């Protein structure tokens, strides 16, 4: 498995991975209504592409397939962290988290923080992130519970 910077050719595949992961994995912790507002079946690809260009995620590649993506911002925010639903528990998340820590070191960050789903909380806790607070975010009038999690870097 290799990790590389994303590029515009990846945007459609990243959307599909994002959508399918939420629909297949996060559906264990969120209702169908919550899943639909979080990852609707239809997307305005120009908005998605703009978001991807803004966060510049790293992508994990196995063969020719993108199996995960994640980013870390100059503020220490891990904005997005998704592993393909068929690649859960196969080391993709660890490879991406290791890459984010390398990038955080290059950015001289002293901590990382993220808004973590109910589903991803145990994964982030395994990497020594701690819950700072539980919160509800509202998307199109639908509330979703998640956690602000933080990790102090060595």
GROMACS .gro file of C-alpha atoms in nm:
model
  154
    1UNK     CA    1   0.000   0.000   0.000
    2UNK     CA    2   0.129   0.344  -0.085
    3UNK     CA    3   0.019   0.693   0.018
    4UNK     CA    4   0.033   0.992  -0.212
    5UNK     CA    5  -0.111   1.340  -0.238
    6UNK     CA    6  -0.453   1.351  -0.400
    7UNK     CA    7  -0.506   1.516  -0.736
    8UNK     CA    8  -0.810   1.640  -0.930
    9UNK     CA    9  -0.843   1.307  -1.111
   10UNK     CA   10  -0.922   1.148  -0.773
   11UNK     CA   11  -1.220   1.366  -0.682
   12UNK     CA   12  -1.498   1.141  -0.816
   13UNK     CA   13  -1.343   0.830  -0.661
   14UNK     CA   14  -1.300   1.011  -0.328
   15UNK     CA   15  -1.666   1.111  -0.334
   16UNK     CA   16  -1.773   0.753  -0.399
   17UNK     CA   17  -1.552   0.625  -0.117
   18UNK     CA   18  -1.687   0.892   0.121
   19UNK     CA   19  -2.048   0.813   0.025
   20UNK     CA   20  -2.016   0.435   0.038
   21UNK     CA   21  -1.822   0.430   0.363
   22UNK     CA   22  -2.084   0.639   0.539
   23UNK     CA   23  -2.370   0.433   0.392
   24UNK     CA   24  -2.206   0.095   0.466
   25UNK     CA   25  -2.006   0.157   0.785
   26UNK     CA   26  -2.147   0.458   0.969
   27UNK     CA   27  -2.501   0.327   0.920
   28UNK     CA   28  -2.438   0.104   1.224
   29UNK     CA   29  -2.446   0.416   1.443
   30UNK     CA   30  -2.661   0.666   1.252
   31UNK     CA   31  -3.018   0.658   1.120
   32UNK     CA   32  -3.102   0.644   0.748
   33UNK     CA   33  -3.210   1.010   0.766
   34UNK     CA   34  -2.878   1.110   0.923
   35UNK     CA   35  -2.683   0.908   0.666
   36UNK     CA   36  -2.870   1.070   0.377
   37UNK     CA   37  -2.799   1.428   0.485
   38UNK     CA   38  -2.436   1.343   0.567
   39UNK     CA   39  -2.370   1.167   0.236
   40UNK     CA   40  -2.655   1.224  -0.010
   41UNK     CA   41  -2.684   1.009  -0.320
   42UNK     CA   42  -2.649   1.316  -0.541
   43UNK     CA   43  -2.357   1.556  -0.509
   44UNK     CA   44  -2.259   1.876  -0.682
   45UNK     CA   45  -1.916   1.756  -0.796
   46UNK     CA   46  -1.778   2.108  -0.834
   47UNK     CA   47  -1.846   2.175  -0.463
   48UNK     CA   48  -1.689   1.844  -0.365
   49UNK     CA   49  -1.386   1.912  -0.588
   50UNK     CA   50  -1.346   2.254  -0.430
   51UNK     CA   51  -1.355   2.098  -0.084
   52UNK     CA   52  -1.094   1.839  -0.180
   53UNK     CA   53  -0.870   2.108  -0.328
   54UNK     CA   54  -0.908   2.306  -0.007
   55UNK     CA   55  -0.807   2.026   0.229
   56UNK     CA   56  -0.558   1.848  -0.003
   57UNK     CA   57  -0.602   1.497   0.137
   58UNK     CA   58  -0.356   1.212   0.124
   59UNK     CA   59  -0.485   0.896  -0.044
   60UNK     CA   60  -0.398   0.536   0.036
   61UNK     CA   61  -0.365   0.324  -0.278
   62UNK     CA   62  -0.373  -0.052  -0.310
   63UNK     CA   63  -0.307  -0.159  -0.666
   64UNK     CA   64  -0.496   0.100  -0.868
   65UNK     CA   65  -0.772   0.155  -0.612
   66UNK     CA   66  -0.801   0.434  -0.358
   67UNK     CA   67  -0.875   0.255  -0.030
   68UNK     CA   68  -0.876   0.555   0.202
   69UNK     CA   69  -0.809   0.926   0.238
   70UNK     CA   70  -0.732   1.170   0.515
   71UNK     CA   71  -0.596   1.519   0.568
   72UNK     CA   72  -0.433   1.734   0.831
   73UNK     CA   73  -0.454   2.111   0.820
   74UNK     CA   74  -0.197   2.367   0.937
   75UNK     CA   75  -0.418   2.425   1.244
   76UNK     CA   76  -0.392   2.057   1.341
   77UNK     CA   77  -0.746   1.981   1.225
   78UNK     CA   78  -0.799   1.636   1.080
   79UNK     CA   79  -1.098   1.736   0.869
   80UNK     CA   80  -1.168   1.411   0.687
   81UNK     CA   81  -1.057   1.053   0.755
   82UNK     CA   82  -1.228   0.776   0.560
   83UNK     CA   83  -1.139   0.416   0.482
   84UNK     CA   84  -1.319   0.227   0.204
   85UNK     CA   85  -1.593   0.007   0.347
   86UNK     CA   86  -1.436  -0.308   0.197
   87UNK     CA   87  -1.096  -0.219   0.347
   88UNK     CA   88  -1.194  -0.173   0.710
   89UNK     CA   89  -0.958  -0.336   0.965
   90UNK     CA   90  -0.689  -0.408   0.705
   91UNK     CA   91  -0.432  -0.149   0.811
   92UNK     CA   92  -0.542   0.137   0.585
   93UNK     CA   93  -0.638   0.362   0.876
   94UNK     CA   94  -0.304   0.299   1.048
   95UNK     CA   95  -0.110   0.387   0.731
   96UNK     CA   96  -0.309   0.709   0.691
   97UNK     CA   97  -0.278   0.804   1.058
   98UNK     CA   98   0.098   0.745   1.041
   99UNK     CA   99   0.114   0.976   0.737
  100UNK     CA  100  -0.083   1.246   0.919
  101UNK     CA  101   0.157   1.228   1.212
  102UNK     CA  102   0.455   1.267   0.976
  103UNK     CA  103   0.288   1.569   0.815
  104UNK     CA  104   0.201   1.714   1.158
  105UNK     CA  105   0.568   1.691   1.252
  106UNK     CA  106   0.666   1.873   0.930
  107UNK     CA  107   0.414   2.144   1.021
  108UNK     CA  108   0.559   2.168   1.375
  109UNK     CA  109   0.217   2.094   1.526
  110UNK     CA  110   0.185   2.029   1.897
  111UNK     CA  111  -0.161   1.871   1.874
  112UNK     CA  112  -0.418   1.723   1.640
  113UNK     CA  113  -0.794   1.759   1.673
  114UNK     CA  114  -1.095   1.632   1.483
  115UNK     CA  115  -1.474   1.604   1.482
  116UNK     CA  116  -1.510   1.227   1.509
  117UNK     CA  117  -1.816   1.015   1.441
  118UNK     CA  118  -1.959   0.764   1.686
  119UNK     CA  119  -1.827   0.494   1.454
  120UNK     CA  120  -1.470   0.627   1.433
  121UNK     CA  121  -1.430   0.715   1.801
  122UNK     CA  122  -1.270   0.380   1.902
  123UNK     CA  123  -1.021   0.407   1.615
  124UNK     CA  124  -0.915   0.758   1.717
  125UNK     CA  125  -0.894   0.651   2.083
  126UNK     CA  126  -0.653   0.373   1.978
  127UNK     CA  127  -0.423   0.653   1.856
  128UNK     CA  128  -0.445   0.835   2.193
  129UNK     CA  129  -0.701   1.096   2.089
  130UNK     CA  130  -0.924   1.187   2.383
  131UNK     CA  131  -1.278   1.317   2.383
  132UNK     CA  132  -1.287   1.686   2.464
  133UNK     CA  133  -1.664   1.708   2.430
  134UNK     CA  134  -1.965   1.543   2.273
  135UNK     CA  135  -2.159   1.763   2.035
  136UNK     CA  136  -2.447   1.767   1.791
  137UNK     CA  137  -2.407   1.913   1.445
  138UNK     CA  138  -2.707   1.992   1.230
  139UNK     CA  139  -2.715   1.929   0.857
  140UNK     CA  140  -3.030   2.037   0.675
  141UNK     CA  141  -3.223   2.031   1.000
  142UNK     CA  142  -3.104   1.684   1.101
  143UNK     CA  143  -2.889   1.648   1.415
  144UNK     CA  144  -2.589   1.415   1.417
  145UNK     CA  145  -2.388   1.338   1.731
  146UNK     CA  146  -2.010   1.334   1.718
  147UNK     CA  147  -1.711   1.416   1.935
  148UNK     CA  148  -1.444   1.681   1.939
  149UNK     CA  149  -1.130   1.476   2.000
  150UNK     CA  150  -0.778   1.600   2.061
  151UNK     CA  151  -0.431   1.452   2.083
  152UNK     CA  152  -0.119   1.615   2.220
  153UNK     CA  153   0.183   1.528   2.006
  154UNK     CA  154   0.515   1.422   2.158
   0.00000   0.00000   0.00000
